[in-house]
PDB file of C-alpha atoms in Angstrom:
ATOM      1  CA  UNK O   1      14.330 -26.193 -30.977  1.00  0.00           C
ATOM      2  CA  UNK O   2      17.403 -28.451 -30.017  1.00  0.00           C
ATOM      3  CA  UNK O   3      18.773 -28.836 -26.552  1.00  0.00           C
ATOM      4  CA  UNK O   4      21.933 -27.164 -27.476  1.00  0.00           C
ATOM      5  CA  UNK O   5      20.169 -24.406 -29.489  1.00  0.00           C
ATOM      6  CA  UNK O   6      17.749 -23.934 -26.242  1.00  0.00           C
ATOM      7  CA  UNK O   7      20.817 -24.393 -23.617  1.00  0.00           C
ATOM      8  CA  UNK O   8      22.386 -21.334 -25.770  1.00  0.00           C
ATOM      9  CA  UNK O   9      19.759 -19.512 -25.947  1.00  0.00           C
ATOM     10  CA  UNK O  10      18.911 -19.684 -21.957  1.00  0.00           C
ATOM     11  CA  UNK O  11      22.480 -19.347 -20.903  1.00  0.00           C
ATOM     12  CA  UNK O  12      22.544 -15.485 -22.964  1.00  0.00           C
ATOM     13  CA  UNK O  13      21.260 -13.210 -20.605  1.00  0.00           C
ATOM     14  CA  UNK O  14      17.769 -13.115 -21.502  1.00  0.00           C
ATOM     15  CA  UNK O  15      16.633 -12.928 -17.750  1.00  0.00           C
ATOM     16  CA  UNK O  16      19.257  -9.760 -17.995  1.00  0.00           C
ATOM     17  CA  UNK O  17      17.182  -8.479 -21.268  1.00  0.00           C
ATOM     18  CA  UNK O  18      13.758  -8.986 -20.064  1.00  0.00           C
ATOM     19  CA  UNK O  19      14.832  -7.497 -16.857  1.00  0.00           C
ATOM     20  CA  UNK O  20      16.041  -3.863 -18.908  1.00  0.00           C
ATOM     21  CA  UNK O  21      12.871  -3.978 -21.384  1.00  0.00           C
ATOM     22  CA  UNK O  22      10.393  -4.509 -18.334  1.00  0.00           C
ATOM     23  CA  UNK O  23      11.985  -1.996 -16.576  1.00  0.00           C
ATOM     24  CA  UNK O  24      12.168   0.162 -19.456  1.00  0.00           C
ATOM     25  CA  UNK O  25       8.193  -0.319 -19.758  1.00  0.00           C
ATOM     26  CA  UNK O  26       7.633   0.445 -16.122  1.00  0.00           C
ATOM     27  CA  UNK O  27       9.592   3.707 -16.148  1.00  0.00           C
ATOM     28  CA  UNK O  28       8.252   4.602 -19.243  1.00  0.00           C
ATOM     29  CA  UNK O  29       4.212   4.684 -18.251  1.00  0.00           C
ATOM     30  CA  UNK O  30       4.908   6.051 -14.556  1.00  0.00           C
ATOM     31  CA  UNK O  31       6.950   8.551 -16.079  1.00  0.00           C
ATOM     32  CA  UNK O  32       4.034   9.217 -18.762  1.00  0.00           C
ATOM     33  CA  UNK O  33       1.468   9.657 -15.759  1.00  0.00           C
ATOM     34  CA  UNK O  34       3.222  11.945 -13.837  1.00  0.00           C
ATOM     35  CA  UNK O  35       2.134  14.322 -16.723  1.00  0.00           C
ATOM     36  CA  UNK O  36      -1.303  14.122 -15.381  1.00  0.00           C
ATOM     37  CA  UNK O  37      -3.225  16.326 -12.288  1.00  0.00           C
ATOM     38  CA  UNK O  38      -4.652  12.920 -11.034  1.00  0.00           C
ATOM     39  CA  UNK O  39      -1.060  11.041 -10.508  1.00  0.00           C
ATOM     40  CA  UNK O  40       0.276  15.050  -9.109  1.00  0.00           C
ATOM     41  CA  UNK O  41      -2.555  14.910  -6.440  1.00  0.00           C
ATOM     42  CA  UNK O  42      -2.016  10.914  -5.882  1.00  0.00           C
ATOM     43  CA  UNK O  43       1.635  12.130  -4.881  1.00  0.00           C
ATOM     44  CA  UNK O  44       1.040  14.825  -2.077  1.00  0.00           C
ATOM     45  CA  UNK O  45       1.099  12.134   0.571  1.00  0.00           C
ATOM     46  CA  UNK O  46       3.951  10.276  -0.586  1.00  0.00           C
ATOM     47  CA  UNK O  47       6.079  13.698  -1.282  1.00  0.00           C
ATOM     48  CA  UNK O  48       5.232  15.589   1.882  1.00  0.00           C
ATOM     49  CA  UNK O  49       5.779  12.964   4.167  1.00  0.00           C
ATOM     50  CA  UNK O  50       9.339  11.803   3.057  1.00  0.00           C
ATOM     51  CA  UNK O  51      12.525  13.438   4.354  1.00  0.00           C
ATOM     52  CA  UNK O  52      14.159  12.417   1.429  1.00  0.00           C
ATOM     53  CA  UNK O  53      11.499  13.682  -1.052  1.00  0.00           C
ATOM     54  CA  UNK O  54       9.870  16.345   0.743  1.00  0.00           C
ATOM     55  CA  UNK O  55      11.581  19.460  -0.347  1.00  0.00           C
ATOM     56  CA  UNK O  56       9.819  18.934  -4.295  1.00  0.00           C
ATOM     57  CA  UNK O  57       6.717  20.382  -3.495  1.00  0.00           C
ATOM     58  CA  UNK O  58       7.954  23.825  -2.523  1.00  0.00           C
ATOM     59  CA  UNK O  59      10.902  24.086  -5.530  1.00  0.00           C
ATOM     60  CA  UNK O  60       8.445  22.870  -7.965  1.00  0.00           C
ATOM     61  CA  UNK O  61       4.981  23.235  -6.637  1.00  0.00           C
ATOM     62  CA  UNK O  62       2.810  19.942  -6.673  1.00  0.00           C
ATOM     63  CA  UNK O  63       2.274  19.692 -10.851  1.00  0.00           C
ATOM     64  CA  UNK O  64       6.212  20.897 -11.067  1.00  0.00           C
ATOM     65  CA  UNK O  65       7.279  17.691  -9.011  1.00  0.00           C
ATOM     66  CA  UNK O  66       5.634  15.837 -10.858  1.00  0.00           C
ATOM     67  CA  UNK O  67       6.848  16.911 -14.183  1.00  0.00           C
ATOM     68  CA  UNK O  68      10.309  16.395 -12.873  1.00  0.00           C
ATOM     69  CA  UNK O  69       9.947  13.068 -11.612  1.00  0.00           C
ATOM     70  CA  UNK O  70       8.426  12.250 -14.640  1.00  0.00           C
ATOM     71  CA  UNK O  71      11.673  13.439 -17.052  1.00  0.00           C
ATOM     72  CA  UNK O  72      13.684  11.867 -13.965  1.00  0.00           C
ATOM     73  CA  UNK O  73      11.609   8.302 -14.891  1.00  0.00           C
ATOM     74  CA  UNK O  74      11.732   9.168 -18.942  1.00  0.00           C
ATOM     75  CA  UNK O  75      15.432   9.687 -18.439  1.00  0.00           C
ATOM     76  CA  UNK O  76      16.162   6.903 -16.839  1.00  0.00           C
ATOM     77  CA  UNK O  77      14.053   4.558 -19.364  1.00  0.00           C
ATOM     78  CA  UNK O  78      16.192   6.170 -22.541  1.00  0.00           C
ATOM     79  CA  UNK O  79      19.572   4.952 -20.437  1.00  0.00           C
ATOM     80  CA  UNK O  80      18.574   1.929 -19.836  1.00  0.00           C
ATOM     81  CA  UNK O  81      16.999   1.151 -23.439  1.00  0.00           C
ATOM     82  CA  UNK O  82      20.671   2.893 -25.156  1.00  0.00           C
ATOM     83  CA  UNK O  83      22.355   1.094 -22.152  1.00  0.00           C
ATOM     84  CA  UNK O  84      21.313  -2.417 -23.992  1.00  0.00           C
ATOM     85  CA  UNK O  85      23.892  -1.756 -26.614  1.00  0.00           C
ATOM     86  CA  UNK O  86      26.503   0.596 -24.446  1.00  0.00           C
ATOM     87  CA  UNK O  87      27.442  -1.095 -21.203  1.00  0.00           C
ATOM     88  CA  UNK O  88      28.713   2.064 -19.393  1.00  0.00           C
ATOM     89  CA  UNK O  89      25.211   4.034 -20.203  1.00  0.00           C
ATOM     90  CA  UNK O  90      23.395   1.184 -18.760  1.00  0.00           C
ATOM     91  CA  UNK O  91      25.736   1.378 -15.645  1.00  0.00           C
ATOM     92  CA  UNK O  92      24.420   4.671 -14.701  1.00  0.00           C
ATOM     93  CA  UNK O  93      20.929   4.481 -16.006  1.00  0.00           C
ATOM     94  CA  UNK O  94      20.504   1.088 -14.110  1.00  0.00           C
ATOM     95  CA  UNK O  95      22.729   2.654 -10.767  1.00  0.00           C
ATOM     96  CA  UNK O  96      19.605   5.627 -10.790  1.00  0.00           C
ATOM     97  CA  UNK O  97      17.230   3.090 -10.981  1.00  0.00           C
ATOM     98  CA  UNK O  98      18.661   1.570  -8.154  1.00  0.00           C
ATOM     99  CA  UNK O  99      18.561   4.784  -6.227  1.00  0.00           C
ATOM    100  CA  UNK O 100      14.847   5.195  -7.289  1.00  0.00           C
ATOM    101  CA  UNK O 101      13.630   1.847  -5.924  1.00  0.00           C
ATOM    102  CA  UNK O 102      15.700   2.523  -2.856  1.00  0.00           C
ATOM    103  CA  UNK O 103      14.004   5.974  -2.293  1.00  0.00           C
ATOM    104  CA  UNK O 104      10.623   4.915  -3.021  1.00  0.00           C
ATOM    105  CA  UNK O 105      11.032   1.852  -0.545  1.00  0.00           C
ATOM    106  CA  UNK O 106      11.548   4.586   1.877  1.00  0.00           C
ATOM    107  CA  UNK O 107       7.841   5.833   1.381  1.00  0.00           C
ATOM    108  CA  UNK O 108       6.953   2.700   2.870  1.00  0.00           C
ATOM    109  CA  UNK O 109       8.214   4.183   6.427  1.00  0.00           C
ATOM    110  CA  UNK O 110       7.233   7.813   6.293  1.00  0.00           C
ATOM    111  CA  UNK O 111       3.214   8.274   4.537  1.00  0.00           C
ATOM    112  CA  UNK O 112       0.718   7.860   7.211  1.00  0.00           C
ATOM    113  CA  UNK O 113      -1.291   4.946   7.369  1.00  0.00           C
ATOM    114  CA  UNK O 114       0.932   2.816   5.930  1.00  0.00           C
ATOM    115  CA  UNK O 115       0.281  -0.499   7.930  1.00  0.00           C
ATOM    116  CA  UNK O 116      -3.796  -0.692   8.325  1.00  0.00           C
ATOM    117  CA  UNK O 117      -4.250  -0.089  12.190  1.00  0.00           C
ATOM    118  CA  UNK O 118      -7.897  -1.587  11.815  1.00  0.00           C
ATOM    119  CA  UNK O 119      -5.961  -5.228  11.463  1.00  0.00           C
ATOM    120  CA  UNK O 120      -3.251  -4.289  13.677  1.00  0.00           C
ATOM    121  CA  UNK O 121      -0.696  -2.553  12.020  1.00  0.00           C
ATOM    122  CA  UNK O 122       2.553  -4.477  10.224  1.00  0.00           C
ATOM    123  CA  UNK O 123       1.931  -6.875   8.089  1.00  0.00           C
ATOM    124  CA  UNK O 124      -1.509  -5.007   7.383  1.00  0.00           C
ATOM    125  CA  UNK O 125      -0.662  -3.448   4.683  1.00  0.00           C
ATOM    126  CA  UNK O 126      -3.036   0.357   4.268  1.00  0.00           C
ATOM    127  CA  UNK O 127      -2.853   3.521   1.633  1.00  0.00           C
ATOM    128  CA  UNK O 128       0.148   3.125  -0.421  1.00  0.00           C
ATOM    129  CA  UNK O 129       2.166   0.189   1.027  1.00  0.00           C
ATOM    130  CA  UNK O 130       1.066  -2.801  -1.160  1.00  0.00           C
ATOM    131  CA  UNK O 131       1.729  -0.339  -4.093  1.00  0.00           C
ATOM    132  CA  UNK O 132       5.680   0.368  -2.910  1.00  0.00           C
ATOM    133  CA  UNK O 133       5.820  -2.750  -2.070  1.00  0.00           C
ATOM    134  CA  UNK O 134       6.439  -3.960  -5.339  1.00  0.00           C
ATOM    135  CA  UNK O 135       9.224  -1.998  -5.585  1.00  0.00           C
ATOM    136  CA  UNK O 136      11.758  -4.299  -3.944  1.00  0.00           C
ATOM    137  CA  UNK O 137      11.416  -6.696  -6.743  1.00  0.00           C
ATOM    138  CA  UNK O 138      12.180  -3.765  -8.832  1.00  0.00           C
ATOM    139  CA  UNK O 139      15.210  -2.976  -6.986  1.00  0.00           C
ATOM    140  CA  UNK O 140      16.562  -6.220  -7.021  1.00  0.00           C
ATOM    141  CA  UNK O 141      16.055  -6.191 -10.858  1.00  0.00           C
ATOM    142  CA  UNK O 142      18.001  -2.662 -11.174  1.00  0.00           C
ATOM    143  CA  UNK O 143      20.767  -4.230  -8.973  1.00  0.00           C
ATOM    144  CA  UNK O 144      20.902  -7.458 -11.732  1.00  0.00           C
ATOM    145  CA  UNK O 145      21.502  -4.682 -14.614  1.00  0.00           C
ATOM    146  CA  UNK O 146      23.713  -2.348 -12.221  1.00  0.00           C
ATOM    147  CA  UNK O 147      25.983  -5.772 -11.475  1.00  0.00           C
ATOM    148  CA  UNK O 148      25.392  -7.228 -15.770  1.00  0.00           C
ATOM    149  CA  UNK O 149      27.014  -2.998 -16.580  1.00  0.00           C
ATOM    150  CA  UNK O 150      29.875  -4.078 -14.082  1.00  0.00           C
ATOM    151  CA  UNK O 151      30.798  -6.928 -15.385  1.00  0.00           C
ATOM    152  CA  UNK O 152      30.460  -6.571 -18.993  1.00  0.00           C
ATOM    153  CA  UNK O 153      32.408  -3.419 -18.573  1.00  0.00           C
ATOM    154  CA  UNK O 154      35.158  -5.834 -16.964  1.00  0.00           C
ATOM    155  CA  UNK O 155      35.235  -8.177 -19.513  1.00  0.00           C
ATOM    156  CA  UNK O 156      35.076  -5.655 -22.155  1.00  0.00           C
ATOM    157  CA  UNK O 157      38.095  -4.071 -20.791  1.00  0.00           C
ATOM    158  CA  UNK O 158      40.102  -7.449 -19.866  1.00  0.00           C
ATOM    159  CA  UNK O 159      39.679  -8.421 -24.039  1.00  0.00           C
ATOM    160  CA  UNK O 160      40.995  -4.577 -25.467  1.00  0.00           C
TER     161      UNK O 160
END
């Protein structure tokens, strides 16, 4: 491969396309696990201890939650993967995303036993923490798409 050939095929988004695909993997397993008692169970913590998230378990019962965050992750996948050829799909497929990481940072704050008190507390990370905490990478990525939608949606528009 060239320089030019290499330079061209850097400079075309493909941190932007790896981004969507890995992100379109990620939501696609969680979502395919939330079909399953063990992830339902897994969740009770998580769900009953969030303001934000807390009201699932008693409109959908724990396996009902579940299943609905599940379509909720399934849903979101199919945007973003259609959203690689239709800018304004991926602008609200990658803006939920963005409102997923966002609300599952917020898990971080409200299980129990987040921060290990046997070494201290914060930075000890306990329970689910180092698991969530992967999710601000994930957020950052969703904002790279949500901001990529934006601005291909721009320049779309400028050239009709």
């Amino acid at each position: 491969m060239n320089t030019c050939t290499l330079s061209r095929w850097l400079s075309n988004d493909l941190e932007i396309r790896l981004m969507r695909w890995t992100l379109v993997l990620i939501f696609a397993i969680f979502g395919y696990s939330k079909w399953f008692a063990y992830e339902a169970e897994g969740l009770i913590p998580l769900l009953a201890n969030s303001p934000l998230l807390s009201w699932m378990h008693s409109a959908f019962g724990i396996q009902g939650a579940s299943y609905a965050l599940g379509v909720a992750e399934w849903t979101i996948a199919l945007g973003l993967m259609v959203g690689a050829w239709f800018p304004r799909i991926s602008l609200w497929a990658s803006a939920a995303s963005v409102i997923t990481y966002l609300t599952t940072l917020t898990l971080i704050f409200t299980t129990p036993d987040a921060w290990e008190a046997s070494a201290g507390g914060f930075p000890a990370m306990g329970g689910a923490t180092s698991f969530l905490l992967k999710d601000a990478v994930l957020l950052v990525g969703s904002m790279m798409l949500l901001k990529h939608s934006l601005l291909t949606m721009r320049r779309t528009s400028a050239t009709a």
